[in-house]
XYZ file of C-alpha atoms in Angstrom:
682
model
C -3.697 -30.515 -3.957
C -7.255 -30.429 -0.853
C -7.846 -29.986 2.176
C -8.043 -25.543 2.774
C -5.889 -24.477 -0.544
C -8.041 -23.297 -3.158
C -9.286 -24.371 -5.718
C -10.308 -23.521 -9.297
C -7.914 -20.855 -10.145
C -5.749 -20.685 -12.821
C -1.769 -22.290 -12.223
C 1.407 -21.606 -14.089
C 1.739 -18.186 -16.085
C -0.323 -16.020 -15.488
C 0.187 -11.595 -15.600
C -0.593 -9.572 -13.131
C -1.196 -6.088 -14.845
C -1.230 -3.640 -11.294
C 2.545 -4.513 -11.572
C 5.144 -2.709 -14.047
C 5.656 -4.349 -17.215
C 9.115 -6.622 -16.130
C 7.041 -7.669 -13.202
C 3.467 -9.301 -14.860
C 4.907 -12.461 -15.522
C 4.082 -14.715 -12.642
C 4.103 -17.833 -12.167
C 2.010 -19.882 -9.866
C 2.829 -22.626 -7.998
C 2.143 -25.103 -4.883
C 3.645 -23.702 -1.142
C 5.445 -26.907 -1.363
C 7.050 -26.121 -4.768
C 8.071 -22.665 -4.080
C 9.787 -23.547 -1.494
C 12.236 -25.940 -3.248
C 12.412 -23.519 -6.194
C 13.714 -20.270 -3.693
C 15.815 -22.680 -1.522
C 17.183 -23.387 -4.414
C 17.845 -20.360 -5.987
C 19.023 -19.249 -2.532
C 22.417 -22.031 -2.288
C 22.844 -21.316 -6.503
C 23.104 -18.052 -5.364
C 25.936 -17.982 -2.636
C 27.956 -20.738 -3.956
C 27.754 -19.320 -7.738
C 27.110 -15.944 -6.938
C 29.400 -15.157 -3.834
C 32.573 -16.978 -5.879
C 32.101 -14.849 -8.634
C 31.324 -11.565 -7.307
C 34.895 -11.967 -4.804
C 36.933 -12.896 -7.821
C 35.448 -9.506 -8.888
C 36.255 -7.365 -6.482
C 39.350 -8.206 -6.545
C 40.055 -8.179 -9.967
C 38.263 -4.537 -10.333
C 40.441 -3.394 -7.633
C 43.608 -3.590 -9.513
C 41.253 -0.851 -12.162
C 41.086 0.797 -9.027
C 45.275 0.982 -7.936
C 46.252 3.152 -10.088
C 43.821 5.532 -8.656
C 44.017 5.413 -5.268
C 47.755 5.617 -6.012
C 47.897 8.318 -7.992
C 46.086 10.306 -5.426
C 47.941 9.839 -2.570
C 51.209 10.874 -4.603
C 49.516 13.713 -6.396
C 48.175 15.430 -3.345
C 51.265 14.902 -0.977
C 53.183 16.539 -3.670
C 50.914 18.650 -4.977
C 50.491 20.564 -1.415
C 54.108 20.302 -0.553
C 55.082 21.899 -3.633
C 52.123 24.432 -3.520
C 54.304 27.073 -2.355
C 57.367 26.606 -4.306
C 55.346 26.999 -7.769
C 53.994 30.213 -9.270
C 50.548 29.843 -10.062
C 48.652 26.987 -10.857
C 49.816 23.638 -11.120
C 49.252 22.585 -14.402
C 48.816 18.787 -15.005
C 50.855 19.298 -18.125
C 54.207 19.021 -15.591
C 52.749 16.543 -14.036
C 54.570 13.646 -15.692
C 57.559 15.709 -16.310
C 57.864 15.734 -13.161
C 57.863 12.071 -12.167
C 54.359 12.190 -10.231
C 53.047 10.041 -12.568
C 54.494 6.335 -12.787
C 53.464 4.110 -15.743
C 54.754 1.641 -13.236
C 52.115 1.249 -11.946
C 49.633 0.674 -14.514
C 51.676 -1.977 -16.388
C 51.814 -3.806 -12.818
C 48.224 -4.501 -13.334
C 48.426 -6.663 -15.911
C 51.836 -8.488 -14.900
C 49.978 -10.055 -11.788
C 47.968 -13.290 -11.399
C 44.416 -13.659 -10.066
C 43.142 -14.511 -6.537
C 44.812 -12.915 -3.568
C 47.763 -12.159 -5.428
C 45.607 -9.156 -6.479
C 45.193 -7.606 -3.116
C 48.948 -7.382 -2.941
C 49.588 -5.641 -6.403
C 47.088 -3.142 -5.229
C 49.053 -1.928 -2.604
C 52.601 -3.354 -3.802
C 53.483 -0.017 -4.030
C 51.855 1.260 -0.074
C 53.210 -1.469 1.238
C 56.023 -3.388 0.728
C 59.101 -5.628 2.587
C 61.351 -3.149 5.163
C 64.534 -4.829 5.506
C 65.547 -2.681 7.834
C 63.418 -3.508 10.243
C 64.203 -6.595 12.430
C 61.283 -9.908 12.459
C 59.404 -11.265 14.779
C 59.719 -14.843 15.445
C 59.958 -15.115 11.344
C 56.729 -12.967 11.269
C 57.582 -10.414 7.839
C 57.292 -7.320 8.420
C 55.965 -3.824 5.950
C 56.268 -0.757 5.402
C 54.039 2.235 4.145
C 56.242 4.609 2.042
C 55.573 7.628 2.887
C 56.708 11.142 1.077
C 60.426 11.303 0.347
C 61.202 7.631 0.556
C 60.433 7.279 4.323
C 59.615 4.010 5.643
C 56.504 3.666 8.088
C 56.513 0.321 9.636
C 53.414 -1.431 10.142
C 52.615 -3.812 12.750
C 54.129 -7.639 12.493
C 52.668 -10.835 12.132
C 51.091 -10.815 15.833
C 51.696 -13.777 17.905
C 48.908 -14.772 19.921
C 47.525 -13.243 23.427
C 46.499 -9.101 24.665
C 49.410 -7.989 24.291
C 49.752 -8.569 20.151
C 46.086 -6.735 20.174
C 47.718 -3.408 21.987
C 50.642 -3.420 20.017
C 49.216 -3.459 16.687
C 46.361 -1.261 17.852
C 49.257 1.099 18.083
C 51.139 0.483 15.480
C 47.609 1.456 13.689
C 47.491 4.670 15.505
C 51.231 5.791 13.989
C 50.575 4.670 10.404
C 47.800 6.718 10.348
C 49.352 9.875 12.255
C 52.397 9.554 9.634
C 50.675 9.412 6.062
C 46.338 9.296 6.772
C 46.153 9.864 3.475
C 47.469 6.961 2.577
C 45.853 4.318 5.904
C 42.355 5.988 5.198
C 42.719 4.804 0.861
C 43.897 0.846 1.684
C 41.383 0.414 4.704
C 38.483 1.520 2.786
C 39.773 -0.589 -0.163
C 39.255 -3.283 1.543
C 36.032 -2.090 2.876
C 34.554 -2.143 -0.596
C 35.866 -5.974 -0.300
C 33.758 -6.785 2.570
C 30.944 -4.164 1.382
C 30.839 -6.151 -2.190
C 31.051 -9.625 -0.465
C 27.713 -8.521 1.882
C 25.836 -7.468 -0.859
C 26.647 -10.506 -2.605
C 24.999 -12.824 0.266
C 21.910 -10.295 0.576
C 21.281 -10.929 -2.584
C 21.189 -14.864 -2.251
C 18.616 -13.413 0.185
C 16.343 -12.178 -1.982
C 15.267 -14.871 -3.524
C 12.894 -15.666 -1.517
C 11.252 -12.319 -2.387
C 10.907 -14.080 -6.063
C 7.786 -15.280 -4.468
C 5.417 -11.939 -4.727
C 2.744 -13.592 -2.760
C -0.410 -15.570 -2.803
C -2.596 -13.649 -4.800
C -4.774 -15.705 -7.756
C -7.079 -15.326 -10.853
C -9.398 -17.306 -10.562
C -10.576 -19.962 -13.033
C -13.799 -21.574 -11.839
C -16.625 -22.759 -13.954
C -19.100 -21.613 -11.845
C -18.469 -18.026 -12.867
C -21.597 -15.805 -13.319
C -23.973 -12.785 -12.641
C -26.514 -15.505 -10.869
C -29.877 -13.993 -10.541
C -33.550 -15.869 -9.108
C -35.335 -17.615 -11.627
C -38.429 -16.399 -13.039
C -40.222 -19.891 -12.114
C -38.548 -19.275 -8.694
C -40.361 -17.787 -5.645
C -38.095 -14.517 -6.603
C -39.523 -12.856 -3.607
C -38.349 -15.032 -1.074
C -35.734 -16.338 -3.018
C -34.289 -13.466 -3.495
C -34.530 -11.659 -0.018
C -32.946 -14.543 1.590
C -29.776 -14.225 -0.718
C -30.221 -10.054 -0.366
C -29.916 -11.053 3.785
C -27.023 -12.860 3.464
C -25.037 -10.851 1.084
C -26.103 -7.951 2.991
C -24.829 -9.847 6.223
C -21.759 -11.119 5.023
C -20.482 -7.735 3.571
C -21.523 -5.776 6.703
C -19.673 -8.411 9.027
C -16.116 -7.794 6.802
C -16.588 -4.431 7.373
C -16.982 -4.558 10.732
C -13.891 -6.940 10.891
C -11.420 -5.825 8.294
C -12.074 -1.734 7.795
C -10.276 -0.517 10.864
C -8.267 -3.374 11.196
C -4.527 -3.749 11.149
C -2.828 -5.128 7.908
C -3.452 -8.440 7.719
C -5.816 -9.317 10.242
C -7.511 -12.557 10.978
C -10.161 -13.148 8.251
C -9.439 -10.079 6.116
C -7.054 -12.175 3.322
C -10.322 -12.953 1.088
C -9.652 -10.148 -1.714
C -6.874 -8.440 -3.678
C -6.865 -5.752 -1.269
C -8.290 -6.037 2.164
C -10.119 -3.107 2.607
C -10.858 0.337 0.011
C -9.774 3.686 1.815
C -11.450 6.859 1.637
C -11.712 10.091 3.328
C -14.265 11.646 5.389
C -14.956 15.598 5.208
C -17.549 16.804 8.100
C -19.922 20.011 8.488
C -19.827 20.438 4.683
C -22.913 22.106 2.736
C -25.910 20.155 3.020
C -26.879 18.080 -0.037
C -31.467 19.115 0.428
C -32.452 22.106 -0.692
C -34.298 24.809 1.752
C -33.436 24.437 6.008
C -33.780 20.757 5.966
C -30.493 19.491 7.154
C -30.578 19.328 10.745
C -28.869 20.856 12.720
C -27.180 23.692 9.884
C -26.867 23.432 6.172
C -23.246 23.396 6.866
C -23.390 20.145 8.410
C -23.444 17.268 6.442
C -20.790 14.719 6.868
C -19.071 13.395 3.366
C -16.900 10.192 2.987
C -15.900 9.710 -0.747
C -13.023 7.019 -2.555
C -11.486 9.794 -4.633
C -10.756 8.720 -8.146
C -9.487 4.541 -7.895
C -8.193 2.176 -10.242
C -10.228 -0.753 -10.450
C -7.420 -2.598 -9.825
C -8.341 -2.596 -5.875
C -11.401 -4.609 -6.574
C -8.873 -6.642 -8.218
C -10.249 -6.794 -11.494
C -7.273 -7.834 -13.744
C -6.926 -5.790 -16.599
C -4.934 -3.918 -18.824
C -7.066 -1.272 -19.714
C -9.590 -0.260 -16.467
C -12.287 1.432 -15.299
C -10.937 4.294 -12.865
C -14.828 4.792 -10.603
C -15.531 6.679 -7.573
C -18.163 6.267 -4.388
C -18.672 8.839 -2.384
C -22.441 9.490 -0.047
C -23.448 12.703 1.491
C -24.943 12.002 5.012
C -27.257 14.532 6.882
C -30.331 14.015 9.822
C -33.314 15.940 8.120
C -36.348 17.811 9.941
C -38.995 16.361 11.178
C -40.729 19.173 11.825
C -44.945 19.290 10.967
C -44.428 19.204 7.373
C -42.307 15.287 7.565
C -43.959 14.412 10.594
C -47.380 14.481 11.919
C -49.379 13.008 14.934
C -52.579 11.178 12.699
C -55.632 8.269 14.114
C -54.923 5.393 11.913
C -58.152 3.396 10.686
C -58.589 1.485 14.450
C -58.625 4.634 15.846
C -54.380 4.387 16.590
C -52.561 7.078 17.096
C -49.552 6.797 14.523
C -46.657 9.091 13.899
C -46.654 9.604 9.964
C -43.764 10.356 7.413
C -44.260 12.133 4.749
C -41.040 12.419 2.540
C -42.640 10.867 -0.911
C -45.094 8.464 -2.056
C -47.865 11.184 -3.432
C -45.989 10.881 -7.281
C -48.259 9.998 -10.200
C -47.397 6.564 -9.385
C -49.152 6.948 -5.217
C -46.034 4.100 -4.642
C -42.876 4.110 -3.539
C -41.215 0.606 -2.845
C -44.461 -1.060 -3.625
C -46.858 0.621 -1.184
C -49.315 2.915 -2.380
C -50.252 5.228 0.411
C -50.587 9.542 0.669
C -47.295 9.141 3.357
C -43.954 7.333 3.610
C -43.926 5.332 6.906
C -46.194 5.415 9.860
C -44.869 3.979 13.272
C -46.827 4.335 16.841
C -46.896 6.938 18.990
C -44.767 7.071 21.563
C -45.607 8.451 24.584
C -46.083 5.120 26.729
C -42.859 3.974 25.693
C -44.499 0.929 23.110
C -42.017 -0.282 21.487
C -41.106 -2.141 24.975
C -38.109 -3.767 24.229
C -34.455 -2.820 24.167
C -34.090 -1.879 20.362
C -33.909 0.236 17.839
C -36.863 0.418 15.256
C -35.567 1.109 11.306
C -37.161 1.828 8.120
C -35.093 1.876 5.135
C -36.335 3.522 1.539
C -34.603 4.776 -1.535
C -35.269 6.891 -4.402
C -32.883 6.704 -7.408
C -32.862 9.845 -9.973
C -33.263 6.951 -12.611
C -36.421 5.605 -12.635
C -39.266 7.665 -13.063
C -41.283 5.492 -10.767
C -39.592 6.189 -8.128
C -40.645 9.487 -5.953
C -39.182 11.442 -3.576
C -40.510 15.278 -2.651
C -38.838 18.087 -4.273
C -36.167 19.164 -1.639
C -34.467 15.932 -1.132
C -33.163 15.175 -4.302
C -30.108 14.315 -6.061
C -29.265 14.703 -9.417
C -27.262 11.596 -10.434
C -27.464 9.638 -7.067
C -29.381 7.016 -4.878
C -31.027 8.575 -1.906
C -31.503 6.673 1.145
C -33.809 7.236 3.635
C -33.834 5.559 7.411
C -36.635 6.288 9.802
C -34.786 5.425 13.400
C -36.382 4.970 16.310
C -35.684 3.593 19.816
C -37.822 1.379 22.531
C -36.632 1.256 26.402
C -33.254 1.878 25.894
C -31.521 4.220 28.494
C -27.912 5.893 28.867
C -25.479 6.717 31.634
C -25.267 10.626 30.091
C -27.142 13.206 28.531
C -26.944 12.949 25.002
C -27.523 15.926 22.075
C -26.797 13.324 19.097
C -29.996 14.494 16.321
C -30.568 10.484 15.463
C -29.491 8.623 18.616
C -30.292 11.342 21.293
C -31.130 11.129 25.353
C -32.282 14.192 26.028
C -34.751 13.665 29.466
C -33.890 11.969 32.842
C -36.166 9.484 34.623
C -38.113 10.495 37.901
C -36.248 7.996 40.393
C -32.957 7.347 39.972
C -31.582 3.622 39.207
C -29.208 2.057 41.221
C -27.074 5.140 42.253
C -27.599 6.448 39.395
C -30.042 8.629 37.541
C -30.505 7.375 33.218
C -31.560 9.389 30.487
C -33.858 8.605 28.003
C -35.115 9.771 24.521
C -38.386 11.393 25.183
C -38.816 11.989 21.267
C -42.435 10.632 20.853
C -41.490 9.809 16.834
C -38.018 8.704 15.336
C -35.497 10.804 13.571
C -34.780 10.322 10.156
C -31.094 10.068 8.288
C -31.071 10.460 4.684
C -28.008 9.616 2.872
C -26.902 10.624 -1.397
C -24.482 7.864 -2.355
C -23.117 8.235 -5.581
C -21.282 6.486 -7.482
C -18.844 7.369 -11.699
C -17.059 6.070 -13.869
C -13.907 6.867 -15.564
C -12.699 5.275 -18.884
C -9.421 3.849 -18.612
C -7.678 7.165 -20.815
C -9.560 8.977 -18.239
C -10.719 11.405 -20.867
C -14.563 10.223 -20.787
C -16.477 10.140 -16.930
C -19.785 9.896 -15.765
C -22.821 8.649 -13.682
C -23.165 4.993 -14.443
C -26.575 5.768 -13.379
C -27.963 8.110 -15.217
C -25.427 7.567 -18.625
C -26.317 5.181 -21.231
C -24.095 2.394 -21.369
C -20.978 2.396 -23.802
C -22.418 -1.688 -24.891
C -25.268 -3.146 -23.345
C -23.890 -5.488 -20.252
C -26.840 -7.997 -20.858
C -26.761 -8.800 -24.338
C -27.288 -12.191 -24.926
C -26.807 -12.867 -28.683
C -24.602 -15.395 -28.873
C -23.428 -14.282 -32.247
C -21.764 -11.256 -31.574
C -17.862 -11.695 -30.865
C -16.477 -11.571 -27.395
C -15.983 -8.964 -25.593
C -12.671 -7.283 -24.899
C -10.857 -6.298 -22.191
C -12.080 -3.144 -21.694
C -15.895 -3.847 -22.294
C -15.208 -6.922 -19.614
C -13.408 -5.043 -17.025
C -16.676 -2.139 -17.459
C -18.662 -5.337 -17.069
C -17.114 -6.027 -13.562
C -16.929 -2.614 -12.740
C -20.469 -2.082 -13.696
C -22.293 -5.049 -11.448
C -19.898 -3.897 -8.802
C -21.320 -0.971 -8.252
C -25.355 -2.187 -8.446
C -25.520 -2.992 -4.566
C -22.996 -0.337 -3.479
C -24.867 2.136 -1.904
C -26.480 3.120 1.936
C -29.674 1.560 1.289
C -28.040 -1.745 0.018
C -26.024 -1.943 3.219
C -28.809 -2.048 5.852
C -32.078 -2.662 4.224
C -32.021 -6.702 5.175
C -30.803 -6.196 8.690
C -32.375 -2.993 9.686
C -31.743 -2.507 13.701
C -29.465 -5.166 12.877
C -26.964 -3.032 10.872
C -26.754 -0.469 13.395
C -23.337 -0.141 15.443
C -25.742 1.150 18.061
C -27.718 -2.045 18.683
C -24.171 -3.903 19.115
C -23.674 -1.035 22.409
C -27.001 -1.543 24.128
C -26.984 -4.606 26.694
C -30.403 -5.509 28.602
C -32.117 -1.636 28.786
C -28.571 0.343 29.318
C -26.694 1.782 25.887
C -22.867 1.950 26.856
C -20.309 3.830 24.687
C -21.809 5.032 22.000
C -20.089 8.243 20.120
C -21.098 11.707 20.647
C -21.579 11.827 16.507
C -22.767 8.224 16.599
C -24.525 9.455 13.913
C -21.544 9.991 11.958
C -20.309 6.407 12.658
C -23.138 4.665 11.516
C -22.815 6.433 8.124
C -19.080 5.024 8.281
C -19.839 1.983 8.787
C -22.438 1.870 6.357
C -20.010 3.326 3.980
C -17.608 1.108 4.368
C -19.982 -1.610 4.173
C -20.906 0.001 1.123
C -17.636 -0.479 0.126
C -17.039 -3.931 0.513
C -20.193 -4.847 -1.197
C -18.319 -4.299 -4.326
C -15.288 -5.881 -3.390
C -17.607 -8.855 -2.346
C -20.311 -8.672 -5.765
C -16.812 -9.065 -7.749
C -15.769 -12.072 -6.236
C -18.844 -13.718 -6.039
C -19.229 -12.975 -9.504
C -16.289 -15.094 -10.738
C -16.551 -17.748 -8.180
C -20.140 -18.426 -8.494
C -21.391 -18.115 -4.886
C -24.911 -18.370 -5.877
C -24.586 -21.287 -8.487
C -25.624 -23.570 -5.706
C -28.811 -21.635 -4.227
C -31.674 -22.864 -5.411
C -34.377 -21.523 -8.121
C -30.937 -19.274 -9.210
C -30.194 -19.171 -12.797
C -27.260 -17.783 -14.794
C -27.940 -14.310 -16.720
C -24.210 -13.951 -18.204
C -24.443 -12.631 -21.856
C -21.875 -15.192 -23.539
C -19.698 -13.164 -24.672
C -18.926 -11.828 -21.528
C -17.930 -15.204 -20.119
C -14.480 -13.997 -20.684
C -14.460 -12.144 -17.437
C -15.099 -15.040 -15.656
C -10.564 -14.630 -15.236
C -10.242 -11.241 -14.640
C -10.507 -11.210 -11.383
C -7.464 -11.583 -8.646
C -7.952 -12.458 -4.943
C -6.005 -14.019 -2.422
C -5.845 -18.161 -2.453
C -4.759 -20.899 0.551
C -1.973 -23.127 -0.555
C -0.474 -21.390 -3.342
C 2.296 -18.804 -4.252
C 3.791 -16.341 -7.166
C 6.880 -15.973 -8.307
C 8.054 -13.771 -10.473
C 9.299 -14.982 -13.945
C 11.158 -11.605 -14.416
C 13.658 -12.507 -10.416
C 13.862 -16.260 -11.828
C 15.361 -15.396 -14.936
C 17.680 -12.439 -14.131
C 19.328 -13.553 -10.593
C 20.547 -16.814 -11.772
C 21.629 -15.737 -14.797
C 23.359 -12.728 -13.422
C 24.905 -15.104 -10.695
C 26.673 -17.664 -13.428
C 27.282 -14.056 -15.661
C 28.959 -13.023 -12.755
C 31.055 -16.062 -12.473
C 32.085 -16.510 -16.138
C 33.482 -13.119 -16.160
C 35.625 -13.017 -13.234
C 38.316 -14.643 -15.446
C 41.724 -13.424 -15.497
C 41.861 -12.048 -19.056
C 38.306 -10.391 -18.071
C 39.754 -8.978 -14.931
C 42.833 -7.727 -16.636
C 40.437 -5.367 -19.816
C 37.875 -4.366 -16.714
C 41.375 -2.931 -14.518
C 42.710 -1.850 -18.013
C 39.226 -0.160 -18.619
C 37.862 1.156 -14.750
C 41.924 2.084 -14.220
C 43.039 3.982 -17.974
C 39.894 5.090 -19.690
C 37.364 5.942 -17.129
C 39.092 7.294 -14.637
C 42.334 8.493 -15.991
C 41.412 11.643 -16.822
C 38.877 13.118 -14.467
C 41.120 11.504 -11.305
C 44.208 13.837 -12.739
C 41.956 16.632 -13.199
C 40.659 16.715 -9.402
C 43.795 15.974 -8.351
C 45.273 19.345 -9.313
C 42.233 20.801 -8.180
C 42.358 19.856 -4.705
C 45.920 20.985 -4.681
C 45.233 24.618 -5.629
C 42.043 24.709 -4.025
C 42.152 22.967 -0.850
C 45.909 24.464 0.302
C 44.285 26.656 3.027
C 42.578 23.653 3.761
C 44.898 20.984 4.309
C 47.577 23.482 5.837
C 44.833 24.561 8.708
C 44.233 20.288 8.950
C 47.283 19.693 9.654
C 47.875 22.081 12.467
C 45.186 20.845 14.045
C 46.116 17.548 13.699
C 49.392 18.568 15.372
C 47.951 20.187 18.282
C 47.023 16.236 19.445
C 43.921 16.625 20.097
C 42.449 14.321 17.358
C 45.475 11.945 17.866
C 45.536 11.291 21.811
C 41.256 10.982 21.025
C 41.467 8.500 18.335
C 44.386 6.618 20.135
C 43.022 6.587 22.714
C 40.065 4.948 21.004
C 42.245 2.644 20.031
C 43.879 1.330 23.027
C 40.520 0.856 25.136
């Protein structure tokens, strides 16, 4: 297959471990074959299943006939004779009084199959009344009421509206004379109709044998591709990182807040990873460093999730949790100072780190973190934002940040955000995207507002990534805890990794770049949502707390990066990049077939339903033979429902006599019967 059809996937039988055990077995076939199979199955179920279900329904009525007739007689006679007996009526006296007839059950085995079963089912309720003349040769019938009295039913109706009105009146009279028997017969026929509808619904359900387009990758290019030591590592690595970050950012922007199934959002097993947000949480940094106060931070958290949301398909999957807590931080004289550089230019220097033992942070040897021109005259004259991003991880001795900004077991990202010649329509109090000063002269018909600060604002985020074992007994931060096994061990003599090890290796690499730093380090200002709202020199449409919107988008980008990195590993996305080589250890090659994603041109068929639906239809049709129907009628009518029905009838007759009397009095008042008659004759 070609065209837009996804290539390099496992065809045929495979197991989807995210489903319940009976439904794990899947068969991946092309869309064309899937349509042929599901349509054939629907036709088969309709022809075989419907016929079998009809015969079963008719045969089943044989068993229920005894129950219906017994209940109808007991209801009538118990209520009628209740006032003549002293004390409750005992079950053993019913047969002596002749209220239960053995002949009712015996007729079940004397009837043939087909439509004759309906006649047998209601032969004790409906029979021909010779005392009534027939009309146009049409036979009449009567419902046998108490004491052997008969209630005429409608003759075979001639065509025309008059016959319809006659049938409606006759039905109303029959219901008024003996509502219990009338309703029992109607309910039985209604049950047959429901049964047939259910069978046809099952035939339509055959289309749901197709369980989607999820496929397991089997790409020969699978691997952990990295820049070779022989290549220009810096240039190639940066180009690849920019591309990866841009793809994740674009996907997060388009798909994370979009409706399910939005265009361009069908690549991964799940369109997005769910998370929750909490505002005004405790500042993660020490001292009075958070702005505007110690309880003004913003947290985003996925909670504990099964790694199947990343498409990892394994029996023993780990749990993971991604969280980010962000807050604007102080820019007072302790951290931001105006100094003169080597050429006499006044600059704003930011002191948030870089004075540790190594004297270096992110490869720069300097006593300060960053410097930018002082902005008295708005020297950044272009309508854009300027972003500088840095990180410090708690597991690297060479990375240093001031003690008050250290958060154990996290990656701390520092973003210095400055604004150029950008104006706003209204005043803004956002600590990162402020507009606190009005222009001296109106622009057009209104004034403009801008950021009068002479330095940038600082936003810090602390990112955490935790992993729990499949049994949920051992949880740890992946940065600080030694790995239970080495994911970089390339010794060929070692045996293949287990399912659990392979699933962990995928999750480990998914978390390597899932943080705020790797969501903005390459794109910088182009990674900000605020930059998209700038048109020429005017910014419009920013949220009141735009810094939270930025933190949210960066968190979504980091989650999309997890999905993307897992996909890139198994699909070998970087395999064709010049200067890259595969660094995957040989013992972990099995994880190349442990990831699911959405394919194009392929459909899964549930092996469970492929076997159960046709087998059930054949069994239904084969077991609906006459002798089997008689056995069912005997078991259902005489063994299962007999004694409970008798006891239920006695209980109702003893306990609900008063209610029956009130209901009859209500019926005799004529209100309901008049309404019902009018409804029938409309």
